[in-house]
Each structure stands twice: as structure tokens, then as C-alpha cells.
Amino acid sequence: MSRLVVASNRVADLEAGARSGGLAVALGDALAEGQGLWFGWDGTVIEDDRSAQVSIAEQRGVTKATIALTRREHDTYYLGYSNKLLWPAFHYRLDLTEIAPRFLDGYRRVNRRLAGALVPLLRPDDLIWIHDYHLIPMGAELRSHGIVHPMGFFLHIPFPSPDILLAVPGHDWLVRTLFSYDVVGFQTRSDVAQFARYVEEHAGGRRLSRDRLEAFGRSIVTREFPIGIDVAAFHATAHAPAADAHIARLERRSMAGVHIIGVDRLDYTKGLPERLKAFRRLLELYPENRKAVTFMQIAPPTREEVYAYAEIRQELEGLTGAINGEFGDYDWTPVRYVHRIVPRETLAALYRGSKVGFVTPFRDGMNLVAKEYIAAQDADDPGVLVLSRFAGAAEELDQALIVNPYDVDEMTAALQHALTMRKYERRDRHRALMKRIMQNDVNAWRESFLAALRGCGDRRQGGMNAN
Ligand code: ADP
């Protein structure tokens, strides 16, 4: 069997087990099965005049090869091109992008350096799987070293429409580098369609079949592989005795019996201010919810070095204070805002203990919180998911209450609908949603991607690929 080599910006802590989340566990399991290699940045930043060496460590049968970034690389590759340009642009926020020539230069250089550091670690029969927007050109850099292995890339964030992508300096080069892979995977059909449109309209390429595109003299498999969670494990966590204790404590401490929950990194793509405004409208329009419903928003800090993130934090704190000031009383705080990471066991219990999961990003590659909320529910008396139509998950989860995250009144109406929904309807919707997330769980995601990648390797060995 081939060895699996995964490259991603960060390498997960495989000892953290369930705490590190489904993706790390799923990739960790696949790597552990075949004594695989996981390669990426170690999370540290060193001064520019020091040189970074690859460190090798073994964890749960997996070799972890990690490397530091210099300060300049961190500023240009990580904070700059990846997080001040690709992240906002790919989430349709051109207004928040920052453009500087040194960003693109740093991004190229780091991808080149990382590829160069990975080459000596590769073996002839490896399958290579590269992840996410930080490392789009890494495959092309590996090819320039003569690496001919089957190589796949998966984009965890949305792929934007060509009109947006054209505003990203380096867009033509980025798309060309994607044609160095054998398989390019996206979260949704809509992402695949946007990519195909760019290739056909701006890169002189053409579609060969439903999941094959040709451009720059190469043909690649390109398809959606919707990412999922480990449904059974998450459900078990939400129903463990420790979860019962969490829920009992929540009920004891809160005068309001009903909770709406939101869980997101504190990111401007998540639609948090509009969500708070919809909750305020709910209290205004339907006063029966006062002292009866609490909105708990868990939003830990993230990427605080980027200015746009400091701004969103201030806005959210201001709105929370205003709502609590206007409606709160000595025995009820309408919004509970938790600005920290919560252990997964607690999170699972909070989802289960909440009647509504409120997940309204402006744009999201997939949104795993939506799937976690469904997995945590009690099938006999489940809560209701209110979900943005612009989360990738909405393509699969059409039995949620689907809303426009920009339309505060529509979200308010959906909240009221969720809070008053009869049990039989909640059960029917939940059953359909559970079925979807179990079909597309994280193991199905991993296996279908790897099967597509192995298929390309086989084609090539059989001499069928003209690439
Ligand atoms: P993104 O990848 O943009 O952060 P997702 O919804 O796809 O969005 O994934 C977020 C993951 O982070 C989920 O697994 C969620 O449980 C986890 N998470 C989000 N907020 C917290 C928090 N406060 N504490 C612990 N885990 C969190």
C-alpha cells in the first residue's frame, strides 16, 4: 500500500485525540494506518537571520515533519497573502483585502521553500495530499523538483466567482498551479462550478467530462468532496455522563429555560453582528421570549494580528452590551457572550442543551458547527438548525431552516419559527439531517478523496494519462 503524505499549514497534535476535532482525527487515523507523514509549519516564528530546519517527531505511528517560519515569511505568506488577501477575497470580502507586492512574493517563496524541504522526505510510492489556501502552489513547486507522484489538493474554504478572483493579484498563476495536481477537491458543487467557469472563461481551458477539466496542457479530476464530522463520536460525547452534568449546571445557573446557541471563531465571515441584531429583533417583536430565551454566542479570538479582526470584536462587544442593557434584568442576561475556546465535551453538551443552533455565516466553505449541532441532538426531542444559505453545508442540509444572513428580519422570523416548531416536525427534519451528515461523514470524505487520487495513480501506471 502507498504511504500517505499530508501537507497543511499547521500539523495537528495527534495526542489531543477528540479534543483536536474531527479533521485532525480523520487525517491522523489515515496517516497512522499507513505509517504516514504529516508536513507543515510548526507554529513558531524565528528571526529573519536564523535558518529553519525540519524537525522530525513520531506521534501515534505518524511521522510529523515541521518547520519554523521566519518573521518576514510569517508577515508576508501567512498574515499577508493567505490571511489579508486570499481569506477575505475567497469569502467575497474584497473590501477587507490588503494588497501588497511583497505578500505574493513571500507566498511564492514559502511554498517553494516548503516544497524543497519536503522533497528529500518523499519515497517513490507516496500519495501526496496538500490542504488549503496557504499551500495552493506547493504542488507545482514539487513538480518542478521532478516529483511525479499522484498529488491531490483540497480547498477547505469557498472558491469564489471569477469576478472576485480576478481582483486577486496572482490569480492566473494560482489557477495554473492547480493544474499540477491530479485531483483538485472542493467543498461544494457551487465551488466546482466557479472554478470551472474561471478555467473556461479566463484560462483557455475546457471541460472534458463532469469531473475532468483540461487547461495548460494537463487534465485534472475536479469534484466536490463535502467534508463532514465523526458523527457517532460527536453524538456519544454529547450524550456522555459528563455532558448530562454540564446541561444540569447550565439549567441551574440560567433563569431562561431555552437557549439559542452560536459557536464560531470570531471572524468577520461569520455574520455575527447581524445574528445579534436578529436576536434583538426577536425580543422586540415577540416579547414572550423575554426572560424565557437566552442567546449564547461562543466566539473565541482568532488571527488578532489582523486589523479587521480587532474591529469585529469591538462591534460585537458593543452590540452585546447594548442588548443586555436594553432588555436584561437582575434575573436574566439575554446574551451570553463567551470569548474563549471551550473544551469539545462542553461544546457538545451545550449544543445538545440548546433548542436552536444559530449558524449564519455570510460565507463559509462548509461550516462544521452546523453538522456538530445536528449530531449532538437527542433524536426524540431535537433542536432546530437555522442555517445560512451561504454556508457550504446548506447544499446538503436543506432540511434546516435556511436563511439569508444579511436579512435580519428573515432571521428573526426563522428564530421564532424554530422556537415554536412542533415536535413531530423537529423530529422529521432532524432525521433527514442526520441521514445526510452520516452519509457524508469525515471518513467518507477522506476515503472518497483518496480513492479519486489512487484512481489517478492507477490511470497513470496503466499509461492512460497523456499528462
Ligand atoms: P472554521 O473552519 O471557519 O473555523 P467550522 O465551523 O467549519 O469553521 O469549524 C470550526 C470548528 O472549530 C468546529 O469543529 C467547532 O466546534 C470548533 N470551535 C469553534 N469555536 C470553538 C470554541 N469556542 N471552542 C472550541 N471549539 C470551537
Tab-separated table of C-alpha atoms and ligand atoms in Angstrom:
chain	number	residue	atom	x	y	z
A	1	MET	CA	0.000	0.000	0.000
A	2	SER	CA	1.264	3.516	-0.752
A	3	ARG	CA	2.285	5.775	2.094
A	4	LEU	CA	0.130	8.857	2.597
A	5	VAL	CA	1.870	12.222	2.851
A	6	VAL	CA	-0.256	15.168	4.022
A	7	ALA	CA	0.907	18.775	3.850
A	8	SER	CA	-1.072	21.548	5.538
A	9	ASN	CA	-0.244	24.930	7.021
A	10	ARG	CA	-0.345	23.529	10.572
A	11	VAL	CA	0.203	19.980	11.765
A	12	ALA	CA	-2.272	18.777	14.383
A	13	ASP	CA	-1.423	17.436	17.809
A	14	LEU	CA	-2.382	13.774	17.413
A	15	GLU	CA	-2.214	13.163	21.175
A	16	ALA	CA	-5.063	15.600	21.720
A	17	GLY	CA	-7.480	12.925	20.420
A	18	ALA	CA	-11.105	14.058	20.232
A	19	ARG	CA	-10.114	17.475	21.575
A	20	SER	CA	-8.443	18.422	18.314
A	21	GLY	CA	-11.567	17.911	16.227
A	22	GLY	CA	-12.738	15.540	13.530
A	23	LEU	CA	-10.402	16.571	10.730
A	24	ALA	CA	-7.213	16.043	12.710
A	25	VAL	CA	-8.505	12.696	13.939
A	26	ALA	CA	-9.595	11.555	10.467
A	27	LEU	CA	-6.322	12.539	8.811
A	28	GLY	CA	-4.394	11.227	11.816
A	29	ASP	CA	-6.122	7.836	11.507
A	30	ALA	CA	-5.408	7.596	7.777
A	31	LEU	CA	-1.787	8.543	8.383
A	32	ALA	CA	-1.397	6.123	11.290
A	33	GLU	CA	-2.754	3.209	9.189
A	34	GLY	CA	-0.009	3.513	6.602
A	35	GLN	CA	2.808	4.944	8.779
A	36	GLY	CA	2.241	8.236	7.001
A	37	LEU	CA	3.965	11.599	7.069
A	38	TRP	CA	2.373	14.954	8.040
A	39	PHE	CA	4.302	18.027	6.947
A	40	GLY	CA	3.752	21.710	7.772
A	41	TRP	CA	4.643	24.821	9.769
A	42	ASP	CA	5.340	24.195	13.461
A	43	GLY	CA	3.572	27.417	14.507
A	44	THR	CA	6.762	29.184	15.633
A	45	VAL	CA	8.343	32.324	14.210
A	46	ILE	CA	12.108	32.839	14.227
A	47	GLU	CA	14.150	35.945	13.420
A	48	ASP	CA	14.935	36.536	9.746
A	49	ASP	CA	18.643	35.904	10.052
A	50	ARG	CA	18.194	32.406	11.509
A	51	SER	CA	17.648	29.413	9.272
A	52	ALA	CA	14.847	26.944	9.832
A	53	GLN	CA	15.469	23.197	9.842
A	54	VAL	CA	12.881	20.448	9.512
A	55	SER	CA	12.200	18.725	12.837
A	56	ILE	CA	11.012	15.146	12.763
A	57	ALA	CA	8.909	13.587	15.532
A	58	GLU	CA	6.826	10.429	15.828
A	59	GLN	CA	3.313	10.555	17.255
A	60	ARG	CA	0.865	7.637	17.235
A	61	GLY	CA	2.726	5.919	14.395
A	62	VAL	CA	2.737	9.098	12.290
A	63	THR	CA	5.899	10.951	11.319
A	64	LYS	CA	5.445	14.698	11.829
A	65	ALA	CA	7.867	16.867	9.906
A	66	THR	CA	7.592	20.522	10.864
A	67	ILE	CA	9.466	23.701	10.146
A	68	ALA	CA	9.515	27.248	11.569
A	69	LEU	CA	8.769	30.418	9.581
A	70	THR	CA	10.931	33.497	9.711
A	71	ARG	CA	9.296	36.743	10.788
A	72	ARG	CA	9.261	38.068	7.222
A	73	GLU	CA	7.710	34.824	5.937
A	74	HIS	CA	5.087	34.950	8.651
A	75	ASP	CA	4.214	38.560	7.743
A	76	THR	CA	4.027	38.029	4.002
A	77	TYR	CA	2.988	34.407	3.449
A	78	TYR	CA	0.797	33.738	6.488
A	79	LEU	CA	-0.618	37.075	7.666
A	80	GLY	CA	-0.260	38.772	4.279
A	81	TYR	CA	-1.174	36.823	1.155
A	82	SER	CA	-3.018	33.999	2.955
A	83	ASN	CA	-4.992	35.917	5.568
A	84	LYS	CA	-5.186	39.527	4.364
A	85	LEU	CA	-5.859	38.617	0.753
A	86	LEU	CA	-6.915	35.037	-0.047
A	87	TRP	CA	-9.103	34.557	3.056
A	88	PRO	CA	-11.234	37.704	2.653
A	89	ALA	CA	-11.344	37.507	-1.168
A	90	PHE	CA	-12.352	33.845	-1.263
A	91	HIS	CA	-15.095	34.721	1.265
A	92	TYR	CA	-16.327	37.516	-1.035
A	93	ARG	CA	-14.968	40.350	1.153
A	94	LEU	CA	-12.894	42.293	-1.356
A	95	ASP	CA	-13.489	45.369	0.810
A	96	LEU	CA	-11.323	43.797	3.530
A	97	THR	CA	-8.421	42.687	1.328
A	98	GLU	CA	-4.983	44.230	1.585
A	99	ILE	CA	-2.824	44.103	-1.499
A	100	ALA	CA	0.962	44.421	-1.407
A	101	PRO	CA	3.503	43.004	-3.878
A	102	ARG	CA	5.623	41.605	-1.050
A	103	PHE	CA	2.717	39.371	0.023
A	104	LEU	CA	2.642	37.491	-3.270
A	105	ASP	CA	6.412	37.274	-3.313
A	106	GLY	CA	6.518	35.888	0.252
A	107	TYR	CA	3.750	33.387	-0.507
A	108	ARG	CA	5.649	32.072	-3.546
A	109	ARG	CA	8.903	31.835	-1.659
A	110	VAL	CA	7.455	29.997	1.334
A	111	ASN	CA	5.648	27.487	-0.884
A	112	ARG	CA	8.910	26.947	-2.751
A	113	ARG	CA	10.887	26.525	0.474
A	114	LEU	CA	8.340	24.136	1.980
A	115	ALA	CA	8.306	22.033	-1.211
A	116	GLY	CA	12.101	21.922	-1.203
A	117	ALA	CA	12.082	20.759	2.423
A	118	LEU	CA	9.530	18.023	1.699
A	119	VAL	CA	11.274	16.556	-1.393
A	120	PRO	CA	14.060	14.681	0.475
A	121	LEU	CA	11.454	13.088	2.774
A	122	LEU	CA	9.431	11.549	-0.091
A	123	ARG	CA	9.516	7.886	-1.116
A	124	PRO	CA	8.761	6.578	-4.605
A	125	ASP	CA	5.301	5.149	-3.881
A	126	ASP	CA	3.887	8.030	-1.787
A	127	LEU	CA	0.436	9.561	-2.342
A	128	ILE	CA	0.625	13.301	-1.660
A	129	TRP	CA	-2.366	15.277	-0.341
A	130	ILE	CA	-1.979	19.030	0.099
A	131	HIS	CA	-4.513	21.125	2.010
A	132	ASP	CA	-5.974	24.578	1.822
A	133	TYR	CA	-5.379	28.103	0.607
A	134	HIS	CA	-1.968	28.572	2.224
A	135	LEU	CA	-0.412	25.906	0.013
A	136	ILE	CA	-2.097	26.186	-3.403
A	137	PRO	CA	1.185	26.375	-5.393
A	138	MET	CA	3.060	23.775	-3.361
A	139	GLY	CA	2.173	21.014	-5.839
A	140	ALA	CA	3.639	22.971	-8.755
A	141	GLU	CA	6.800	23.584	-6.723
A	142	LEU	CA	7.072	19.836	-6.023
A	143	ARG	CA	6.615	19.061	-9.721
A	144	SER	CA	9.465	21.461	-10.527
A	145	HIS	CA	11.701	19.173	-8.429
A	146	GLY	CA	10.751	16.268	-10.707
A	147	ILE	CA	8.149	14.815	-8.328
A	148	VAL	CA	5.762	12.688	-10.412
A	149	HIS	CA	3.720	11.114	-7.600
A	150	PRO	CA	-0.083	11.182	-7.595
A	151	MET	CA	-0.849	14.507	-5.949
A	152	GLY	CA	-4.149	15.926	-4.732
A	153	PHE	CA	-5.252	19.280	-3.344
A	154	PHE	CA	-8.314	20.059	-1.240
A	155	LEU	CA	-9.585	23.597	-0.693
A	156	HIS	CA	-11.331	23.933	2.679
A	157	ILE	CA	-12.681	27.441	2.004
A	158	PRO	CA	-15.053	28.564	-0.780
A	159	PHE	CA	-13.804	29.064	-4.329
A	160	PRO	CA	-15.073	32.499	-5.392
A	161	SER	CA	-16.727	33.540	-8.620
A	162	PRO	CA	-14.318	34.584	-11.403
A	163	ASP	CA	-15.301	38.250	-10.968
A	164	ILE	CA	-13.936	38.162	-7.439
A	165	LEU	CA	-10.888	36.074	-8.231
A	166	LEU	CA	-9.813	38.491	-10.953
A	167	ALA	CA	-9.221	41.080	-8.206
A	168	VAL	CA	-6.584	38.877	-6.524
A	169	PRO	CA	-3.049	39.632	-7.736
A	170	GLY	CA	-1.556	36.355	-8.924
A	171	HIS	CA	-4.945	34.765	-9.747
A	172	ASP	CA	-3.824	33.435	-13.151
A	173	TRP	CA	-0.703	31.897	-11.656
A	174	LEU	CA	-2.685	30.375	-8.756
A	175	VAL	CA	-5.117	28.659	-11.116
A	176	ARG	CA	-2.299	27.434	-13.347
A	177	THR	CA	-0.554	25.866	-10.340
A	178	LEU	CA	-3.751	23.959	-9.508
A	179	PHE	CA	-3.289	22.108	-12.801
A	180	SER	CA	-0.131	20.497	-11.389
A	181	TYR	CA	-2.301	18.246	-9.239
A	182	ASP	CA	-4.117	15.099	-10.344
A	183	VAL	CA	-7.173	15.768	-8.175
A	184	VAL	CA	-8.452	19.173	-7.036
A	185	GLY	CA	-11.264	18.853	-4.498
A	186	PHE	CA	-13.737	21.477	-3.310
A	187	GLN	CA	-16.411	21.533	-0.615
A	188	THR	CA	-19.484	22.084	-2.826
A	189	ARG	CA	-20.847	21.762	-6.361
A	190	SER	CA	-21.039	25.526	-6.480
A	191	ASP	CA	-17.278	25.857	-5.780
A	192	VAL	CA	-16.522	23.373	-8.562
A	193	ALA	CA	-18.746	25.337	-10.938
A	194	GLN	CA	-16.978	28.633	-10.121
A	195	PHE	CA	-13.585	27.038	-10.671
A	196	ALA	CA	-14.714	25.539	-13.991
A	197	ARG	CA	-16.080	28.928	-15.071
A	198	TYR	CA	-12.752	30.612	-14.392
A	199	VAL	CA	-10.875	27.866	-16.262
A	200	GLU	CA	-13.179	28.063	-19.280
A	201	GLU	CA	-13.582	31.834	-19.423
A	202	HIS	CA	-10.167	33.078	-18.312
A	203	ALA	CA	-7.639	30.257	-18.677
A	204	GLY	CA	-8.476	28.903	-22.125
A	205	GLY	CA	-9.442	25.542	-20.666
A	206	ARG	CA	-12.363	23.219	-21.298
A	207	ARG	CA	-14.469	20.634	-19.556
A	208	LEU	CA	-13.751	17.082	-20.725
A	209	SER	CA	-16.430	15.357	-18.630
A	210	ARG	CA	-18.475	16.002	-15.474
A	211	ASP	CA	-15.399	15.837	-13.267
A	212	ARG	CA	-12.490	16.383	-15.632
A	213	LEU	CA	-11.095	19.745	-16.747
A	214	GLU	CA	-8.281	20.446	-19.155
A	215	ALA	CA	-6.034	23.524	-19.319
A	216	PHE	CA	-2.325	24.364	-19.626
A	217	GLY	CA	-1.757	21.018	-21.383
A	218	ARG	CA	-2.915	18.907	-18.410
A	219	SER	CA	-6.190	17.330	-17.416
A	220	ILE	CA	-7.249	17.045	-13.779
A	221	VAL	CA	-10.074	15.476	-11.822
A	222	THR	CA	-12.081	18.185	-10.083
A	223	ARG	CA	-15.073	17.377	-7.909
A	224	GLU	CA	-16.834	18.255	-4.688
A	225	PHE	CA	-15.939	16.247	-1.590
A	226	PRO	CA	-18.131	17.770	1.159
A	227	ILE	CA	-16.256	17.473	4.419
A	228	GLY	CA	-18.009	16.053	7.458
A	229	ILE	CA	-17.507	15.198	11.101
A	230	ASP	CA	-17.231	11.931	13.021
A	231	VAL	CA	-20.968	11.809	13.720
A	232	ALA	CA	-21.014	8.763	16.006
A	233	ALA	CA	-18.145	10.042	18.160
A	234	PHE	CA	-19.648	13.523	18.487
A	235	HIS	CA	-23.078	12.151	19.361
A	236	ALA	CA	-21.502	9.914	22.026
A	237	THR	CA	-19.627	12.891	23.516
A	238	ALA	CA	-22.852	14.909	23.665
A	239	HIS	CA	-24.633	12.094	25.491
A	240	ALA	CA	-21.868	11.024	27.912
A	241	PRO	CA	-22.493	11.358	31.679
A	242	ALA	CA	-20.183	14.394	31.760
A	243	ALA	CA	-22.495	16.102	29.248
A	244	ASP	CA	-25.525	15.460	31.489
A	245	ALA	CA	-23.693	17.218	34.303
A	246	HIS	CA	-22.886	20.223	32.058
A	247	ILE	CA	-26.501	20.545	30.957
A	248	ALA	CA	-27.799	20.305	34.531
A	249	ARG	CA	-25.374	23.061	35.574
A	250	LEU	CA	-26.444	25.255	32.668
A	251	GLU	CA	-30.093	24.848	33.644
A	252	ARG	CA	-29.383	25.600	37.321
A	253	ARG	CA	-27.481	28.778	36.534
A	254	SER	CA	-29.840	30.172	33.938
A	255	MET	CA	-33.284	31.553	34.660
A	256	ALA	CA	-34.281	31.195	31.000
A	257	GLY	CA	-35.121	27.602	30.108
A	258	VAL	CA	-34.460	27.904	26.380
A	259	HIS	CA	-31.117	28.527	24.738
A	260	ILE	CA	-30.150	29.558	21.260
A	261	ILE	CA	-26.507	28.763	20.564
A	262	GLY	CA	-23.920	30.146	18.159
A	263	VAL	CA	-20.341	28.828	18.013
A	264	ASP	CA	-17.788	30.414	15.700
A	265	ARG	CA	-14.248	31.653	15.596
A	266	LEU	CA	-14.592	35.421	15.938
A	267	ASP	CA	-14.310	36.055	12.207
A	268	TYR	CA	-15.941	38.718	10.010
A	269	THR	CA	-17.146	35.971	7.649
A	270	LYS	CA	-19.449	34.515	10.298
A	271	GLY	CA	-22.177	37.181	10.209
A	272	LEU	CA	-22.076	37.720	13.982
A	273	PRO	CA	-23.373	41.322	14.264
A	274	GLU	CA	-26.411	40.544	12.068
A	275	ARG	CA	-27.072	37.468	14.185
A	276	LEU	CA	-27.152	39.580	17.342
A	277	LYS	CA	-29.427	42.089	15.640
A	278	ALA	CA	-31.825	39.273	14.709
A	279	PHE	CA	-31.922	38.179	18.341
A	280	ARG	CA	-32.629	41.752	19.470
A	281	ARG	CA	-35.493	41.936	16.937
A	282	LEU	CA	-36.831	38.664	18.329
A	283	LEU	CA	-37.092	40.223	21.786
A	284	GLU	CA	-38.701	43.345	20.347
A	285	LEU	CA	-41.266	41.642	18.125
A	286	TYR	CA	-42.092	38.619	20.288
A	287	PRO	CA	-41.964	39.814	23.920
A	288	GLU	CA	-42.967	36.352	25.164
A	289	ASN	CA	-39.319	35.399	24.617
A	290	ARG	CA	-38.091	37.942	27.193
A	291	LYS	CA	-36.775	36.164	30.281
A	292	ALA	CA	-37.592	32.883	28.520
A	293	VAL	CA	-34.846	32.654	25.885
A	294	THR	CA	-31.100	33.267	26.148
A	295	PHE	CA	-28.697	33.549	23.243
A	296	MET	CA	-25.290	32.082	23.981
A	297	GLN	CA	-22.625	33.074	21.466
A	298	ILE	CA	-19.278	31.351	21.872
A	299	ALA	CA	-16.666	33.160	19.793
A	300	PRO	CA	-13.001	32.618	20.663
A	301	PRO	CA	-10.408	35.083	19.347
A	302	THR	CA	-8.507	34.286	16.178
A	303	ARG	CA	-5.844	35.994	13.980
A	304	GLU	CA	-5.773	39.004	16.263
A	305	GLU	CA	-2.746	40.452	14.481
A	306	VAL	CA	-5.027	41.284	11.521
A	307	TYR	CA	-6.807	44.613	11.975
A	308	ALA	CA	-10.215	43.502	10.635
A	309	TYR	CA	-10.450	41.000	13.484
A	310	ALA	CA	-9.969	43.631	16.190
A	311	GLU	CA	-12.746	45.683	14.606
A	312	ILE	CA	-15.285	42.873	14.573
A	313	ARG	CA	-14.538	42.124	18.214
A	314	GLN	CA	-15.327	45.707	19.226
A	315	GLU	CA	-18.539	45.728	17.235
A	316	LEU	CA	-19.707	42.507	18.819
A	317	GLU	CA	-18.926	43.624	22.342
A	318	GLY	CA	-20.802	46.878	21.715
A	319	LEU	CA	-23.898	45.086	20.435
A	320	THR	CA	-23.896	42.559	23.263
A	321	GLY	CA	-23.683	45.349	25.833
A	322	ALA	CA	-26.478	47.295	24.155
A	323	ILE	CA	-28.881	44.332	24.043
A	324	ASN	CA	-28.127	43.306	27.615
A	325	GLY	CA	-28.532	46.914	28.738
A	326	GLU	CA	-31.841	47.344	26.964
A	327	PHE	CA	-33.528	44.057	27.823
A	328	GLY	CA	-31.575	42.451	30.695
A	329	ASP	CA	-32.788	42.324	34.265
A	330	TYR	CA	-31.361	41.270	37.630
A	331	ASP	CA	-32.535	37.711	36.951
A	332	TRP	CA	-31.840	37.432	33.197
A	333	THR	CA	-28.969	38.227	30.861
A	334	PRO	CA	-30.289	37.941	27.284
A	335	VAL	CA	-26.919	37.474	25.520
A	336	ARG	CA	-24.133	35.415	26.968
A	337	TYR	CA	-21.004	36.111	25.027
A	338	VAL	CA	-18.092	33.750	25.676
A	339	HIS	CA	-14.851	34.938	24.125
A	340	ARG	CA	-12.779	31.786	24.621
A	341	ILE	CA	-12.119	28.226	23.457
A	342	VAL	CA	-14.459	25.742	25.096
A	343	PRO	CA	-13.479	22.054	25.539
A	344	ARG	CA	-15.183	19.843	22.939
A	345	GLU	CA	-17.010	17.858	25.641
A	346	THR	CA	-18.573	21.072	26.969
A	347	LEU	CA	-19.358	22.298	23.467
A	348	ALA	CA	-21.145	19.043	22.609
A	349	ALA	CA	-23.221	19.344	25.796
A	350	LEU	CA	-24.089	22.980	25.070
A	351	TYR	CA	-25.287	22.088	21.571
A	352	ARG	CA	-27.435	19.321	22.996
A	353	GLY	CA	-28.856	21.605	25.669
A	354	SER	CA	-29.849	24.315	23.143
A	355	LYS	CA	-33.198	24.401	21.336
A	356	VAL	CA	-31.815	26.311	18.375
A	357	GLY	CA	-28.453	26.128	16.586
A	358	PHE	CA	-27.953	29.557	15.004
A	359	VAL	CA	-25.357	29.294	12.207
A	360	THR	CA	-25.438	32.263	9.864
A	361	PRO	CA	-22.085	32.944	8.154
A	362	PHE	CA	-22.005	35.374	5.237
A	363	ARG	CA	-19.807	32.779	3.500
A	364	ASP	CA	-18.311	29.531	4.692
A	365	GLY	CA	-16.513	26.691	2.925
A	366	MET	CA	-18.603	24.118	4.760
A	367	ASN	CA	-19.288	25.015	8.429
A	368	LEU	CA	-18.754	22.067	10.710
A	369	VAL	CA	-20.590	23.693	13.610
A	370	ALA	CA	-23.875	23.081	11.742
A	371	LYS	CA	-23.058	19.376	11.500
A	372	GLU	CA	-21.896	19.165	15.115
A	373	TYR	CA	-25.156	20.747	16.285
A	374	ILE	CA	-27.215	18.128	14.417
A	375	ALA	CA	-25.042	15.246	15.658
A	376	ALA	CA	-25.404	16.357	19.296
A	377	GLN	CA	-29.225	16.403	19.352
A	378	ASP	CA	-31.487	13.931	21.095
A	379	ALA	CA	-33.423	12.239	18.238
A	380	ASP	CA	-36.634	12.084	20.319
A	381	ASP	CA	-36.678	15.768	21.141
A	382	PRO	CA	-34.212	17.523	18.822
A	383	GLY	CA	-33.432	21.198	18.468
A	384	VAL	CA	-33.724	23.136	15.206
A	385	LEU	CA	-30.872	24.318	12.994
A	386	VAL	CA	-31.153	27.810	11.484
A	387	LEU	CA	-28.559	27.881	8.706
A	388	SER	CA	-27.211	30.470	6.263
A	389	ARG	CA	-27.752	29.727	2.592
A	390	PHE	CA	-24.138	30.815	2.062
A	391	ALA	CA	-22.596	28.107	4.233
A	392	GLY	CA	-21.325	25.226	2.094
A	393	ALA	CA	-23.302	22.921	4.406
A	394	ALA	CA	-26.590	24.384	3.103
A	395	GLU	CA	-26.119	22.410	-0.140
A	396	GLU	CA	-26.609	19.179	1.837
A	397	LEU	CA	-28.662	20.353	4.811
A	398	ASP	CA	-31.809	21.595	3.104
A	399	GLN	CA	-33.985	20.400	5.995
A	400	ALA	CA	-32.567	23.115	8.233
A	401	LEU	CA	-34.374	26.479	8.297
A	402	ILE	CA	-32.352	28.139	5.538
A	403	VAL	CA	-31.934	31.923	5.858
A	404	ASN	CA	-30.294	34.886	4.176
A	405	PRO	CA	-27.660	36.018	6.745
A	406	TYR	CA	-27.885	39.637	5.547
A	407	ASP	CA	-31.630	39.835	6.173
A	408	VAL	CA	-32.164	40.464	9.890
A	409	ASP	CA	-35.963	40.230	9.735
A	410	GLU	CA	-35.882	36.936	7.883
A	411	MET	CA	-33.537	35.529	10.519
A	412	THR	CA	-35.828	36.786	13.290
A	413	ALA	CA	-38.801	35.025	11.684
A	414	ALA	CA	-36.753	31.811	11.374
A	415	LEU	CA	-35.797	32.009	15.070
A	416	GLN	CA	-39.422	32.394	16.095
A	417	HIS	CA	-40.387	29.514	13.790
A	418	ALA	CA	-37.654	27.332	15.339
A	419	LEU	CA	-38.684	28.208	18.909
A	420	THR	CA	-42.326	27.336	18.261
A	421	MET	CA	-41.886	24.331	15.961
A	422	ARG	CA	-43.897	21.232	16.892
A	423	LYS	CA	-42.048	18.148	17.997
A	424	TYR	CA	-43.081	15.937	15.039
A	425	GLU	CA	-41.673	18.480	12.568
A	426	ARG	CA	-38.458	18.843	14.553
A	427	ARG	CA	-38.039	15.073	14.544
A	428	ASP	CA	-38.710	14.735	10.808
A	429	ARG	CA	-36.250	17.453	9.934
A	430	HIS	CA	-33.627	16.093	12.305
A	431	ARG	CA	-33.945	12.545	10.925
A	432	ALA	CA	-33.327	13.807	7.378
A	433	LEU	CA	-30.392	15.960	8.508
A	434	MET	CA	-28.789	13.114	10.469
A	435	LYS	CA	-29.014	10.890	7.413
A	436	ARG	CA	-27.112	13.423	5.341
A	437	ILE	CA	-24.333	14.036	7.842
A	438	MET	CA	-23.877	10.295	8.369
A	439	GLN	CA	-23.640	9.668	4.617
A	440	ASN	CA	-21.050	12.404	4.245
A	441	ASP	CA	-19.089	11.931	7.440
A	442	VAL	CA	-15.411	12.699	7.746
A	443	ASN	CA	-14.349	9.141	6.929
A	444	ALA	CA	-16.430	9.118	3.719
A	445	TRP	CA	-14.820	12.444	2.784
A	446	ARG	CA	-11.288	11.142	3.310
A	447	GLU	CA	-11.899	7.804	1.605
A	448	SER	CA	-13.596	9.278	-1.455
A	449	PHE	CA	-10.779	11.788	-1.939
A	450	LEU	CA	-8.093	9.139	-1.540
A	451	ALA	CA	-9.957	6.780	-3.910
A	452	ALA	CA	-10.000	9.522	-6.558
A	453	LEU	CA	-6.292	10.126	-6.018
A	454	ARG	CA	-5.406	6.425	-6.179
A	455	GLY	CA	-7.516	6.183	-9.329
A	456	CYS	CA	-5.292	8.806	-10.969
A	457	GLY	CA	-2.175	6.910	-9.891
A	458	ASP	CA	-3.572	3.717	-11.445
A	459	ARG	CA	-4.513	5.504	-14.671
A	460	ARG	CA	-1.036	6.849	-14.957
A	461	GLN	CA	0.602	3.463	-14.312
A	462	GLY	CA	-1.680	1.923	-16.939
A	463	GLY	CA	-0.360	4.519	-19.387
A	464	MET	CA	-3.807	6.013	-19.930
A	465	ASN	CA	-2.958	9.524	-18.874
A	466	ALA	CA	-1.451	11.713	-21.512
A	467	ASN	CA	-0.338	14.330	-18.914
B	1	ADP	P1	-13.933	27.438	10.586
B	1	ADP	O1	-13.138	26.307	9.975
B	1	ADP	O2	-14.085	28.644	9.694
B	1	ADP	O3	-13.464	27.841	11.941
B	1	ADP	P2	-16.056	25.452	11.016
B	1	ADP	O4	-17.433	25.661	11.556
B	1	ADP	O5	-16.001	24.615	9.792
B	1	ADP	O6	-15.430	26.893	10.787
B	1	ADP	O7	-15.155	24.734	12.104
B	1	ADP	C1	-14.979	25.286	13.369
B	1	ADP	C2	-14.510	24.200	14.335
B	1	ADP	O8	-13.972	24.863	15.478
B	1	ADP	C3	-15.649	23.327	14.808
B	1	ADP	O9	-15.207	22.000	14.934
B	1	ADP	C4	-16.008	23.936	16.167
B	1	ADP	O10	-16.504	23.002	17.097
B	1	ADP	C5	-14.678	24.462	16.639
B	1	ADP	N1	-14.881	25.630	17.515
B	1	ADP	C6	-15.424	26.804	17.187
B	1	ADP	N2	-15.498	27.630	18.273
B	1	ADP	C7	-14.996	26.949	19.302
B	1	ADP	C8	-14.783	27.226	20.693
B	1	ADP	N3	-15.115	28.381	21.257
B	1	ADP	N4	-14.233	26.279	21.447
B	1	ADP	C9	-13.877	25.100	20.898
B	1	ADP	N5	-14.048	24.772	19.612
B	1	ADP	C10	-14.593	25.672	18.810
